[in-house]
Amino acid sequence: MRREGAPKERELLCGRLIDRPIRPLFPPGFYHDVQVMVNVLSSDGKHDPDVMAANATSAALMLSGIPWNGPIGVIRVGRIDGKFVFNPTMDELSLSDLNLVYACTRDRTLMIDVQAREISEKDLQAGLKLAHPEAVKYIDPQIRLAEKAGKKKKEYKLSMISDRTLEKIRSLAEAPIEAVFTDSTYGKFERGEALDKITHAVKAKLEEEGDEESLNVLPKAIDMVRKKIIRHRIIKEGVRVDGRQLDEVRPLYCESGTYPILHGSSLFSRGDTQVLCTVTLGAPGDAQRLDSIVGPPTKRFMLHYSFPPFSINEVGKRGGLNRREVGHGTLAEKALLAVLPPENDFPYTVRVNSEVMASDGSTSMATVCGGSMALMDAGIPVREHVAGVSVGLVTEVDPSTGMINDYRILTDILGLEDHLGDMDFKIAGTRKGITAIQLDIKPAGIPVDIICECLEPARKGRNHILDRMEQEICAPRTMGDGSTPRLATLKFSNNSIQRLLGPLGSQRKKIEQETGARIAVSDGTVTIVAKNRSVMEKAKEQVDFLIGREIEVGGIYKGVISSIKEYGAFVEFNGGQQGLLHISELSHEPVSRVSDVVSVGQDLSVMCIGQDVRGNIKLSLKAMLPWAGSEKKNLESQDSVPPKQEVNVWASVENVPMCQENQDSEVEPATNSMPAVVIRSAAECDAQDIAAGQHSINKSGKGTKTSPRPYNASSRHRDDFRSTLTKRKPISSPNQIPMKKESEPKDFCGSKPETDSGPGTLLHALMQNDADVKPKSLGSTSVRAGSLKLGDRVIAKVYQIRTHGLVLELGGGLRGMYKFEINGRRDFEVGKELHVQCSSFSSKGIPVFSLLEDE
């Protein structure tokens, strides 16, 4: 729409801000329609035009011939760093902890509207007393303007009730009305029905007499009689309609979590006023877009207030925006906004919906209380509760001078006391201070001293309500259950985001359709919003698969089998990267063929276990599977082996733990992981790996294919190879994996060598040829490289004793290793023969043995 249509929410709020101080100054009995049109013709974008519009309205009425007891002055006051600022700009207001709009005549207050960040009552009083003389400065220019260009005030017939008619109706209705008001057992609706019966009885009496004049003003006259009786009882006797003391709050009822399936909900009752509040969390993109001359372009916290007709036992038609509903909802929204966490800490969009179930005064303040509990029930980390209460005023005025002779301040007013009283002063805040105020009055102004006096009983009533709310819920609930919405913010490069979006956003739309999550992309940031935990996990899995994330040793990733080889399978994971799933890492049991376990196109979860000398990523499937004997071993070693840190997979982005190797972990029992067909000697294994590593380096460095160099088992090569394995630095490229730094090399059992022969000692021991020592075999097959199979029993000699295992000499240039078992035997001697059985092979093809029981 390019043309101006119906007033939006902001226009309605500005209209209310203008109407509230203007309306009380029309003379009693003036019921003619008055319309003021306020148009913003130009704006500098720095100041909010609402205050100027209110002053302009006052000037327009002064120039007109309409009877009006103005003018008024309106001013905005802020406070920055403890100093009050008059008419601050929008930028200054963003730094201010007070936004006070004050309207007054020359000597009385007409309207107050406050949004604050827990300002104390003392500081607010100081702001009000400073605002009054500044606002008065806008009055004299309007008077001078009216004297020069104003029209003469017209004479209008006022709808007044004659004294005779009023006295006649009073004589018929006063006694029964007073009887109803003195009976404190009446509820709102019962009291209303009794008063309606009295009105019908008086009407029947007047109809019998044929008094048309009295019948025409009967509703107004009955209302005046009610007002006089109630005000007299409060001023002279200090007694209220429902029997409460002047500073007493009605009975309270609080309930949080009314509807467990919702994000947050609460029910708050105060007397016959009851409000149901619900909270819904959404994505940052769900924020309301605003179209305004000044102010922010979006609003991430919304409170919508609904006042259905059934709440007051009436039948009515629900239309569009209602000025009263918008005003009450905005007041409660201002009150709660002060305790919400910053957007950087809590980026969700929050909507609070308040449904008035029953009304007997102060439903907006009940909305503040119910909304605060609903926010905590939703798990939103608000600092503390916010409560609100309405304070009323009943005055006794001298008819001749118009001065106030006596007055009473009422805490937590009823709807009837609001209607027949002089003021509705709504004050909301925390224990620390005030967050929102709205003052509406009916007479032509109230002295500012009386306004300031009302702040203290309001504070006491607010604290009483806070005590009851904290008994029901005193801290935000945790958002750990699976039904609460999830939001994750991820940072990616532009290239990665392009892969996520796909052509015309096809990839993003596909993820949204398959998972139900919503994905927003902005300035290198990807925001994922899901309605629960399971949806978030699915969405993050697909995003990780398309884009990838930093590969960590111990990290678990979703992947797809892209090809199968004799020695293993290649897995595509983490945004198109390739990793090798070796046949030895498929299962804890022996695997003869890779295709028996996995197939091309199969989805699976694998764990990154490291990186080989060629830079290839090594993956493991068996690390994700339970080991048959692990439960028994874990129970036996629970007191001696510290538990490994559990990897929290698919946690929220802010809480993903860094996967690290455990330097102090004990040796796990040997498992059968390698079939006999891939057995190589230690010398053959290391020679082939080093040659392949040199070939890979030459290929990547020169871009040409070269043949592997002959293996030279010198100590320098071995030391360089061992140093490469143990001192690899963290790597940031996509094909490399961050590894843990080690200050000293460790052997295959995870400990330093007992001798000082250097890091190449173990490999040297495994590769050394000694033809003089020949093992004894328990079977008929001689032991040699390439012939040893799983389950073969042989006799081996202890070549070296390590901290966590033995180096065994088998003869024929072949050596193996034996790992000490938990609480097992360790009294071995070098050169002693042992009966052992081949139980598995290491990734380098070195046989691993277990000790036979007869030993």
PDB file of C-alpha atoms in Angstrom, residues 770-775 783-785 795-797 808-816:
ATOM      1  CA  ASP A 770      67.888 -61.383  14.384  1.00  0.00           C
ATOM      2  CA  ALA A 771      68.374 -64.733  12.702  1.00  0.00           C
ATOM      3  CA  ASP A 772      69.806 -66.402  15.780  1.00  0.00           C
ATOM      4  CA  VAL A 773      66.528 -66.454  17.703  1.00  0.00           C
ATOM      5  CA  LYS A 774      63.831 -68.771  16.404  1.00  0.00           C
ATOM      6  CA  PRO A 775      60.443 -69.217  18.091  1.00  0.00           C
ATOM      7  CA  VAL A 783      56.068 -68.516  11.873  1.00  0.00           C
ATOM      8  CA  ARG A 784      57.004 -65.966   9.207  1.00  0.00           C
ATOM      9  CA  ALA A 785      55.722 -62.637   7.954  1.00  0.00           C
ATOM     10  CA  ILE A 795      56.070 -69.514  21.752  1.00  0.00           C
ATOM     11  CA  ALA A 796      57.715 -66.109  21.879  1.00  0.00           C
ATOM     12  CA  LYS A 797      60.533 -64.556  23.859  1.00  0.00           C
ATOM     13  CA  LEU A 808      57.844 -60.094  21.862  1.00  0.00           C
ATOM     14  CA  GLU A 809      60.413 -61.686  19.591  1.00  0.00           C
ATOM     15  CA  LEU A 810      58.943 -64.296  17.211  1.00  0.00           C
ATOM     16  CA  GLY A 811      61.932 -64.922  14.958  1.00  0.00           C
ATOM     17  CA  GLY A 812      62.170 -64.694  11.227  1.00  0.00           C
ATOM     18  CA  GLY A 813      62.393 -60.894  11.433  1.00  0.00           C
ATOM     19  CA  LEU A 814      58.926 -60.703  13.003  1.00  0.00           C
ATOM     20  CA  ARG A 815      58.127 -59.076  16.323  1.00  0.00           C
ATOM     21  CA  GLY A 816      54.840 -58.553  18.083  1.00  0.00           C
TER      22      GLY A 816
END
